[in-house]
Coordinates of C-alpha atoms in Angstrom, one line a residue:
X1 CA 33.1 52.3 62.9
X2 CA 32.0 50.5 66.2
X3 CA 32.7 51.6 69.2
X4 CA 34.4 49.3 71.3
X5 CA 33.6 49.1 75.4
X6 CA 34.7 47.5 78.0
X7 CA 32.1 47.7 81.4
X8 CA 31.5 51.7 81.0
X9 CA 34.9 52.4 79.4
X10 CA 35.3 53.1 75.7
X11 CA 38.1 50.9 75.1
X12 CA 38.3 51.8 71.4
X13 CA 37.0 51.2 67.7
X14 CA 36.7 48.5 65.5
X15 CA 36.1 48.9 61.9
X16 CA 33.9 45.5 60.4
X17 CA 31.9 45.3 57.4
X18 CA 29.5 42.5 55.8
X19 CA 31.7 40.3 53.1
X20 CA 29.4 37.6 51.7
X21 CA 28.6 35.5 55.1
X22 CA 31.3 36.8 56.8
X23 CA 31.7 39.7 59.4
X24 CA 35.0 40.6 58.3
X25 CA 37.0 42.6 60.8
X26 CA 39.3 45.3 59.1
X27 CA 41.4 46.8 62.2
X28 CA 41.1 47.8 65.5
X29 CA 42.2 50.8 67.3
X30 CA 42.6 50.8 71.1
X31 CA 41.8 54.1 73.1
X32 CA 44.7 56.0 74.5
X33 CA 45.2 54.5 77.8
X34 CA 43.2 50.8 76.9
X35 CA 45.4 48.2 77.0
X36 CA 44.8 45.7 73.9
X37 CA 45.0 42.2 75.6
X38 CA 44.0 38.9 74.4
X39 CA 40.9 39.3 77.0
X40 CA 39.9 42.7 75.3
X41 CA 39.9 40.6 72.1
X42 CA 38.5 37.6 73.2
X43 CA 35.4 39.9 74.5
X44 CA 35.3 41.3 70.9
X45 CA 35.5 38.1 69.4
X46 CA 32.5 37.0 71.5
X47 CA 30.3 39.7 70.6
X48 CA 31.1 39.7 67.2
X49 CA 30.2 36.2 67.1
X50 CA 26.4 37.1 68.7
X51 CA 26.4 39.9 66.0
X52 CA 27.1 37.1 63.3
X53 CA 24.2 35.1 64.9
X54 CA 21.5 38.1 64.6
X55 CA 22.4 38.9 61.1
X56 CA 22.5 35.4 59.6
X57 CA 26.2 35.5 58.9
X58 CA 28.2 32.2 59.5
X59 CA 32.1 33.7 60.9
X60 CA 33.7 36.3 61.9
X61 CA 37.0 37.1 59.8
X62 CA 40.3 39.0 61.1
X63 CA 42.7 40.4 59.3
X64 CA 46.0 38.3 59.1

């Protein structure tokens, strides 16, 4: 599990694993009081893509 920060505040946790050439996001749990907004999801996606690039992965896969 990885922490999700928004600025200096703890916004939640994300569970992700490497599966083949993808970073598979298994779940996201927002912290109590944190809003799960499209902007927060875009931020998570952006950081996940950078993590992929640093680790030779091709894409981020989210649960259906």
